[in-house]
XYZ file of C-alpha atoms in Angstrom:
393
model
C 271.711 -75.123 122.142
C 272.015 -73.350 125.010
C 274.538 -71.055 124.151
C 273.148 -70.738 120.391
C 269.571 -69.892 122.339
C 271.278 -67.167 124.588
C 273.019 -65.471 120.714
C 269.391 -65.645 119.266
C 268.074 -63.272 122.738
C 271.325 -60.941 122.912
C 270.155 -60.561 118.759
C 266.509 -59.678 119.141
C 267.412 -57.998 122.574
C 269.565 -56.208 119.746
C 267.542 -55.419 117.276
C 263.900 -53.897 119.394
C 266.613 -51.933 120.535
C 267.031 -50.947 117.127
C 263.603 -50.795 116.260
C 263.027 -48.696 119.247
C 265.762 -45.836 118.026
C 264.738 -46.467 114.353
C 261.532 -45.276 116.011
C 262.737 -42.865 117.488
C 264.700 -41.549 115.063
C 261.608 -41.049 112.607
C 260.053 -39.074 115.125
C 261.962 -36.914 115.870
C 262.511 -36.191 111.814
C 259.185 -35.472 111.826
C 258.777 -33.127 114.331
C 262.245 -31.207 112.469
C 260.203 -31.754 109.320
C 257.856 -29.646 110.692
C 259.492 -26.486 111.936
C 261.445 -26.512 108.766
C 258.466 -26.842 106.513
C 257.009 -23.867 109.175
C 260.945 -22.339 108.863
C 259.782 -22.087 105.372
C 256.299 -20.758 105.175
C 257.729 -17.404 107.065
C 260.511 -17.032 105.351
C 258.071 -17.323 101.987
C 255.572 -14.457 103.975
C 258.795 -12.792 105.443
C 259.708 -12.165 101.311
C 255.733 -11.886 100.200
C 255.901 -9.236 103.212
C 258.638 -7.906 101.783
C 258.287 -8.308 97.835
C 255.025 -6.225 98.208
C 256.055 -3.105 99.926
C 258.381 -3.166 97.733
C 256.255 -2.628 95.189
C 253.750 -0.001 97.396
C 256.187 2.310 96.329
C 255.969 4.577 93.636
C 257.184 7.623 93.866
C 260.219 6.567 94.505
C 262.564 3.742 93.221
C 264.064 1.252 94.487
C 267.527 -0.748 93.368
C 268.496 -3.621 94.973
C 271.501 -5.010 93.655
C 274.669 -7.665 94.515
C 277.722 -6.888 96.072
C 278.455 -6.736 91.892
C 275.987 -4.181 91.514
C 274.533 -6.208 89.444
C 270.614 -5.859 90.019
C 268.301 -8.148 91.918
C 264.277 -6.387 93.078
C 263.234 -4.102 90.831
C 260.317 -1.976 91.867
C 257.120 0.026 89.786
C 258.886 3.105 91.040
C 262.198 2.563 89.201
C 260.325 1.297 85.921
C 258.221 4.056 86.333
C 261.254 6.112 86.521
C 263.476 4.427 83.733
C 261.377 2.719 82.029
C 262.419 -0.571 82.038
C 259.784 -3.146 83.103
C 261.093 -5.808 85.923
C 261.756 -8.625 83.830
C 264.378 -7.643 81.585
C 266.690 -5.732 84.575
C 266.815 -8.423 86.791
C 269.699 -10.040 87.249
C 270.112 -8.830 82.898
C 271.493 -4.792 84.372
C 273.745 -3.859 86.593
C 273.242 -0.119 88.602
C 276.140 1.536 86.793
C 273.782 0.699 83.501
C 271.921 3.477 84.550
C 274.313 6.090 85.236
C 276.234 8.430 83.484
C 279.252 7.958 83.130
C 281.647 10.400 83.071
C 279.623 11.039 86.991
C 281.403 7.296 87.722
C 284.841 8.734 86.671
C 285.885 5.662 85.649
C 285.528 3.685 88.757
C 282.188 2.232 87.755
C 280.134 0.590 91.746
C 282.577 2.187 93.931
C 281.626 6.575 92.929
C 278.138 5.267 94.480
C 278.591 3.294 97.142
C 281.954 4.203 99.147
C 280.732 7.057 100.480
C 278.407 4.277 102.028
C 280.097 2.061 103.164
C 282.456 4.492 104.409
C 278.832 5.899 107.147
C 276.898 2.956 106.500
C 274.730 5.790 104.354
C 274.958 8.193 102.055
C 272.730 10.500 100.239
C 273.142 12.331 96.919
C 272.084 13.791 93.538
C 273.221 11.639 90.843
C 272.115 11.484 87.048
C 269.835 8.563 86.006
C 269.367 7.983 81.265
C 266.276 6.903 81.509
C 266.010 3.687 78.871
C 264.438 6.356 76.150
C 268.172 7.842 76.880
C 266.854 10.939 78.937
C 268.305 12.078 81.866
C 266.150 12.704 85.271
C 268.136 14.294 87.955
C 267.309 11.982 91.130
C 268.171 12.496 94.090
C 269.922 8.954 95.526
C 269.439 7.226 99.253
C 272.220 4.651 99.266
C 273.148 1.588 102.052
C 274.860 -0.813 102.146
C 272.293 -4.602 102.548
C 273.423 -7.781 104.771
C 272.990 -11.922 104.611
C 271.715 -13.361 108.018
C 274.417 -13.710 109.035
C 275.714 -9.694 109.448
C 277.670 -10.288 106.127
C 278.219 -7.604 102.933
C 275.210 -8.701 100.521
C 274.626 -6.084 98.158
C 273.538 -3.334 98.312
C 270.102 -0.385 97.792
C 269.461 2.027 95.723
C 266.618 4.581 96.980
C 265.940 7.521 94.790
C 263.706 9.963 94.406
C 263.568 12.184 91.593
C 264.245 16.105 91.721
C 264.043 17.058 88.281
C 261.959 19.181 88.869
C 262.665 20.749 91.844
C 266.460 21.606 90.923
C 264.796 23.778 88.049
C 263.027 25.417 89.479
C 266.043 26.356 91.985
C 268.222 27.064 88.676
C 264.600 29.216 87.903
C 265.199 30.524 91.117
C 268.242 31.438 90.943
C 267.762 33.187 87.857
C 265.787 35.614 88.716
C 266.559 36.749 90.933
C 270.217 37.812 89.857
C 268.460 39.353 87.082
C 265.924 41.201 89.592
C 269.064 41.670 91.755
C 271.127 43.540 88.810
C 267.970 44.977 88.190
C 267.956 47.170 91.472
C 271.221 47.735 92.250
C 271.669 49.679 89.314
C 268.777 52.011 90.507
C 270.159 52.395 93.800
C 273.110 53.315 92.937
C 272.348 56.219 90.679
C 269.406 57.599 93.617
C 272.228 57.090 96.016
C 274.903 59.042 94.114
C 271.775 62.108 93.793
C 270.631 61.478 97.873
C 274.703 62.340 98.396
C 274.968 65.410 96.043
C 272.156 66.703 97.526
C 272.822 66.053 101.242
C 276.422 68.283 100.653
C 273.847 71.046 99.759
C 274.597 73.529 102.193
C 271.393 75.596 102.427
C 269.396 72.163 103.671
C 267.340 72.456 106.519
C 267.105 70.777 109.790
C 264.346 68.972 108.531
C 264.824 67.966 105.061
C 268.730 67.177 106.040
C 266.759 64.288 108.187
C 264.011 63.512 106.023
C 266.662 62.361 103.660
C 269.105 60.809 106.512
C 265.844 58.617 106.481
C 265.677 57.691 103.348
C 269.201 57.255 102.264
C 269.130 54.765 104.916
C 266.608 52.274 104.382
C 268.572 52.375 100.325
C 271.583 52.069 101.604
C 269.484 49.033 103.462
C 267.781 48.449 99.959
C 271.959 48.268 98.546
C 273.044 46.052 101.349
C 269.243 43.375 101.179
C 269.897 43.501 96.447
C 274.013 42.136 98.122
C 273.392 39.171 99.839
C 270.597 38.797 97.916
C 273.387 38.675 94.238
C 275.882 36.677 96.135
C 273.566 33.689 97.853
C 272.527 33.374 94.176
C 276.300 33.119 93.013
C 277.439 30.903 95.440
C 273.947 27.616 94.512
C 275.313 28.870 91.200
C 279.124 27.549 92.243
C 280.366 31.338 90.533
C 281.473 31.681 94.706
C 285.276 32.910 93.397
C 287.093 33.555 96.352
C 290.552 35.649 96.509
C 293.305 33.764 98.530
C 295.895 36.056 100.896
C 297.150 35.637 103.982
C 294.216 37.437 106.805
C 295.318 38.305 109.884
C 292.032 37.613 112.364
C 293.182 39.316 114.901
C 293.325 42.682 112.606
C 290.113 41.818 111.456
C 287.898 41.127 114.373
C 289.195 44.931 116.089
C 287.813 46.223 112.398
C 283.888 44.735 112.278
C 283.728 45.467 116.972
C 284.841 48.809 115.360
C 282.413 48.797 112.895
C 279.856 47.608 114.832
C 280.916 49.524 117.901
C 278.584 53.470 117.447
C 275.694 50.193 116.508
C 275.589 48.860 118.770
C 275.767 52.164 121.446
C 273.040 53.588 119.809
C 271.094 49.901 120.719
C 272.675 50.303 124.774
C 274.406 47.692 123.456
C 277.778 46.960 125.815
C 280.397 45.600 122.692
C 283.788 43.514 123.239
C 286.788 42.396 121.963
C 288.831 39.486 123.622
C 291.862 39.964 121.028
C 296.082 38.152 120.816
C 298.662 39.803 119.883
C 299.378 38.887 116.642
C 297.625 37.363 113.957
C 296.390 34.170 113.397
C 296.898 34.418 110.769
C 294.448 31.707 108.248
C 294.443 31.945 104.225
C 291.897 32.589 102.254
C 290.678 36.228 101.234
C 290.022 39.063 103.548
C 286.279 40.556 101.961
C 284.757 37.808 102.468
C 286.667 37.451 106.115
C 285.602 40.734 106.613
C 281.888 40.017 105.268
C 281.240 36.519 107.217
C 283.168 38.367 110.213
C 280.983 41.240 109.973
C 277.600 39.675 109.804
C 278.059 37.684 113.553
C 278.600 40.817 114.722
C 275.743 43.028 113.516
C 273.144 39.818 114.630
C 274.326 39.497 117.778
C 273.799 43.526 118.423
C 270.259 43.187 116.603
C 269.104 40.138 118.009
C 270.264 41.531 122.420
C 268.522 43.720 124.109
C 269.152 47.228 125.611
C 271.285 46.500 128.230
C 272.828 42.476 127.259
C 276.413 42.824 126.031
C 278.546 41.049 123.216
C 282.053 40.251 123.710
C 284.810 39.110 120.729
C 287.071 36.279 121.083
C 290.245 35.014 118.552
C 291.038 31.516 118.902
C 294.379 30.037 118.136
C 294.841 25.916 117.259
C 297.501 24.128 115.886
C 294.612 23.148 113.077
C 292.462 25.247 113.241
C 291.668 28.866 114.077
C 288.461 30.969 115.524
C 286.393 33.846 116.106
C 284.051 34.024 118.687
C 280.943 36.042 118.791
C 278.840 35.727 122.196
C 276.058 37.334 123.043
C 273.494 37.421 125.532
C 270.417 37.981 122.797
C 266.913 36.647 122.902
C 269.513 32.787 121.940
C 267.469 30.506 119.868
C 265.131 28.396 120.506
C 266.697 24.415 120.072
C 263.771 23.511 117.240
C 265.385 26.684 114.537
C 268.869 25.410 115.432
C 269.102 22.240 112.900
C 267.009 24.629 109.737
C 269.054 27.934 111.177
C 271.344 29.089 108.025
C 269.633 28.582 105.567
C 268.708 30.992 103.132
C 264.973 33.091 104.859
C 265.634 31.297 107.171
C 264.846 33.210 110.953
C 265.263 31.152 114.008
C 261.334 31.898 116.119
C 263.179 33.617 118.796
C 263.861 36.557 116.222
C 260.347 36.433 114.808
C 258.150 37.058 118.193
C 260.891 39.771 119.495
C 259.646 41.721 116.641
C 263.965 42.238 114.947
C 264.361 43.205 111.401
C 265.296 40.594 108.952
C 264.798 38.564 106.004
C 267.741 34.881 107.432
C 269.883 35.801 104.925
C 273.692 36.430 107.091
C 274.303 33.482 109.006
C 273.513 31.913 105.065
C 275.686 33.701 103.415
C 278.032 33.150 106.790
C 278.588 29.263 106.675
C 279.066 29.312 102.959
C 281.124 31.913 102.995
C 283.128 29.855 105.693
C 282.231 26.454 103.310
C 284.323 27.864 100.680
C 287.202 28.167 102.680
C 286.930 24.115 103.992
C 285.302 25.891 107.573
C 282.453 25.456 109.581
C 279.984 27.644 111.276
C 279.297 26.457 114.722
C 276.593 27.914 116.279
C 275.129 27.277 119.995
C 273.283 28.394 122.526
C 268.725 28.257 124.341
C 266.232 30.702 124.031
C 266.142 33.748 126.311
C 270.281 32.524 127.571
C 272.361 34.181 124.498
C 273.210 32.338 121.324
C 277.264 31.650 120.248
C 278.917 31.753 117.198
C 281.535 29.964 116.432
C 283.982 30.915 112.597
C 286.462 28.493 112.684
C 288.448 28.378 110.323
C 291.549 25.657 108.716
C 295.181 27.533 109.669
């Protein structure tokens, strides 16, 4: 009996302990359940917030896909642009269904996301095909999307309809080219007859000075017309190079010689530091000469009397560089990212009253890019500018 009583007492103690553990576990489960409920509410609220934000974007299309390009997000902007309701697209269509097959070049989704996968984002124009077959030119920003653990979850495509903008740009370029052609013919006649009149030995000094002024301004206008034509050709994709071998030393020496008179008249010291032979780069000698002439002309024009302009050529294994350094008005930091665009001028140049229309750097940058190179600008307002033409060897 004694042994049995002890066993019963031990059993009762174990039961009580089990009941206490069960109560503790029940309390833990209740706490965890409440935590899970709170987390679920937070996730639902976050999802609702994100959905409302995306749905509020009506002027841009926002399309989210999984890793295979299947659409998971389709906002009202996408509905408006492509003419399909969300229910007809989500989980049923792929982003590639709305692109021109020829633009994808047989690569499917990879054609759209390869650059974004490599660089973290990508922005470029694509052609979207709407439900009615209409085509729209769209600037699409592509970014990768990650899951909660940081792994790849898919892609986000934010598109802005640029159809009217691009059409207006094409019309503008066509207009510029047309007007430039129409101006060039009468200008050639004006300059030709001016040359004939100036060759007349009977022309008196006063009339000669007046005609010289007319000639300078007509020549300046002819140069501007040529620049406008060139930029129109670049924008239209009709910029063609005549390839050859170009000695940069000879090219810079010729640019220095051409600018010497203008520099002397402006009171600017012009010097050139050149290597012996070369370096030689592949390219169009006429266009590269135009680019260097633009840089030298700009440097002289933006350097006050008493300043200096220095030309130098530097050769590396992979690239060759033409440096044009001046002690002129410099470039404000806020203007540096914009320079090189058409009709863009630095605020310092405007304040200094230096004439120009803002095409020289745009043309030079286009020439550099066409040769697989680049134009680099460095400097600060009031401390001069260094322009470097970098060309592959």
